[in-house]
Short mmCIF file of C-alpha atoms in Angstrom, two decimals:
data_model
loop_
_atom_site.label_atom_id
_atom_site.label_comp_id
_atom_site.label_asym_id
_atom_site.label_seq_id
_atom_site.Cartn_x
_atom_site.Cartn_y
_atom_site.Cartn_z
CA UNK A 1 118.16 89.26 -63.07
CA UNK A 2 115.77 89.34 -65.79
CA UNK A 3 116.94 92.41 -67.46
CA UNK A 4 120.13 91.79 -67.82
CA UNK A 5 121.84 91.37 -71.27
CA UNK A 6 124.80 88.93 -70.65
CA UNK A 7 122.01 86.13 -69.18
CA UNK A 8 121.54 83.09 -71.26
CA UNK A 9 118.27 81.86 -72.44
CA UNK A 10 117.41 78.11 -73.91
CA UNK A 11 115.99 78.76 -77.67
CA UNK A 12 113.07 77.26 -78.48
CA UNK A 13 114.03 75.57 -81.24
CA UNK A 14 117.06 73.95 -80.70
CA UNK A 15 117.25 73.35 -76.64
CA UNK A 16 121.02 72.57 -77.24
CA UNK A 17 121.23 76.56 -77.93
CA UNK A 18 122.13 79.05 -75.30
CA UNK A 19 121.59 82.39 -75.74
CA UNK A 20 122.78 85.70 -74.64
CA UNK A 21 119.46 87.54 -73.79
CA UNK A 22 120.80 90.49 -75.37
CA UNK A 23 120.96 88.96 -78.39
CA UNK A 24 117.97 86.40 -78.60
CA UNK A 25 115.85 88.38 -80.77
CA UNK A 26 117.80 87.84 -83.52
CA UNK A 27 118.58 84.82 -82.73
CA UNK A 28 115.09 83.86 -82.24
CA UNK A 29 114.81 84.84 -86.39
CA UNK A 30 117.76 83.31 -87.45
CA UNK A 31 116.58 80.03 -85.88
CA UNK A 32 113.03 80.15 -87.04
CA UNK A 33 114.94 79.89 -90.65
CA UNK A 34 116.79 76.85 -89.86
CA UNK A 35 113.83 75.04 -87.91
CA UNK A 36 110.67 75.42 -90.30
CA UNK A 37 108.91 72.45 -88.88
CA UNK A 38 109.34 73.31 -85.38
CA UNK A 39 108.13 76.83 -85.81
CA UNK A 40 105.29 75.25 -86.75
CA UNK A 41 104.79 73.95 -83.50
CA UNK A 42 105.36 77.01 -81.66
CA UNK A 43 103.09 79.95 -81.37
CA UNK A 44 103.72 83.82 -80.02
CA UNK A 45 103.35 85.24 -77.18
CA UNK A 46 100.78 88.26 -77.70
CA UNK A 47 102.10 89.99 -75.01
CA UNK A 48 106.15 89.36 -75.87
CA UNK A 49 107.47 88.17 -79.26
CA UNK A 50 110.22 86.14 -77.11
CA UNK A 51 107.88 83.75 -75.35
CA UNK A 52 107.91 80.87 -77.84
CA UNK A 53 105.30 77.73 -76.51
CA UNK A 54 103.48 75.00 -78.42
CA UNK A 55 100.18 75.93 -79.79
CA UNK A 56 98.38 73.78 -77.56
CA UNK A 57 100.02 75.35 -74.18
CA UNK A 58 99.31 79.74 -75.60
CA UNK A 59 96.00 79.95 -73.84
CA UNK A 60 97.75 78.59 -70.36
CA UNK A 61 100.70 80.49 -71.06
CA UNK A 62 98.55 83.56 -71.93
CA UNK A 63 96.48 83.74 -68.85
CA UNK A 64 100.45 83.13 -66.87
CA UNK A 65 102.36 85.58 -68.31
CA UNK A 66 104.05 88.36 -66.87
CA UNK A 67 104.17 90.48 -69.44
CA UNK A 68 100.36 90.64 -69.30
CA UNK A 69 99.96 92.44 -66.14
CA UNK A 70 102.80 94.92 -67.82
CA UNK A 71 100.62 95.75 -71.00
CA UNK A 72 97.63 96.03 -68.96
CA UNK A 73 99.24 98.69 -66.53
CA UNK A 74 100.62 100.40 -69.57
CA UNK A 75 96.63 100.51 -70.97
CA UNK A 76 95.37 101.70 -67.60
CA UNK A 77 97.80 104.50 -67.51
CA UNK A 78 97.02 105.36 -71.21
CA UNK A 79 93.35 105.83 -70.68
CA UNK A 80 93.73 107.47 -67.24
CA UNK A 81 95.35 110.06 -69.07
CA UNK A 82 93.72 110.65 -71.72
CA UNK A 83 90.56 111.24 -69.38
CA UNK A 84 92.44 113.32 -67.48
CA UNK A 85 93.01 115.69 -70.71
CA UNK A 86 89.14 115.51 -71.60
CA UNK A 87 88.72 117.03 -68.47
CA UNK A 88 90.74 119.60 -68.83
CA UNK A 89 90.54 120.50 -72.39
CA UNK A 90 88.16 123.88 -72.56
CA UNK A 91 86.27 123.85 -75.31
CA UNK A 92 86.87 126.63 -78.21
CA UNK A 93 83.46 125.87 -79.87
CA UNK A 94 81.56 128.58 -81.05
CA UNK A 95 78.16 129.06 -82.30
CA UNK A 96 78.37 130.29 -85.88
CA UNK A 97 76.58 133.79 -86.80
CA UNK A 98 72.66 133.81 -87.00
CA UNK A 99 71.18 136.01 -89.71
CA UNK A 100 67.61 135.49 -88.23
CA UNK A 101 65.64 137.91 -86.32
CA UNK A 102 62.55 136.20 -84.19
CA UNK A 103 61.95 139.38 -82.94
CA UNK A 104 60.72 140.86 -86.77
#
């Protein structure tokens, strides 16, 4: 199960670590510490700060990853609603007082 906290995840930096999942975030920092050069390697995930890949494999792993489809549902839902509020919003504008007389 991907969610759950007691599964064990290689690190990226040293494949001879296994990690808790519930705990790889900091482990993830920690390790970036240790293993300068290799974190030089490696570049982020936009989408989540726990997919570690080479540089020259985050534009195949971007198009791939999961998380993607996740954010973009999240954005969908975001804007649907927002529209949703335009429409319903009533306006309380109000045109201010006019001093002139066309009819003088």
């Amino acid at each position: 199960d991907a969610l759950d906290p007691e599964r064990l995840i290689q690190c990226p930096y040293n494949k001879h670590h296994r990690i808790r999942a519930g705990r790889f975030p900091y482990h993830l920092v920690k390790c970036r510490k240790s293993y300068p050069e290799v974190a030089k390697e490696l570049a982020t995930c936009p989408f989540n700060a726990r997919h570690l890949v080479p540089r020259a494999d985050l534009s195949d792993h971007i198009m791939k990853c999961n998380d993607k489809g996740i954010l973009e549902q999240d954005i969908v839902n975001q804007s649907s609603g927002f529209q949703r509020e335009q429409m319903n919003a009533v306006s309380t504008w109000q045109a201010p007082p006019c001093e002139e007389d066309w009819e003088t």
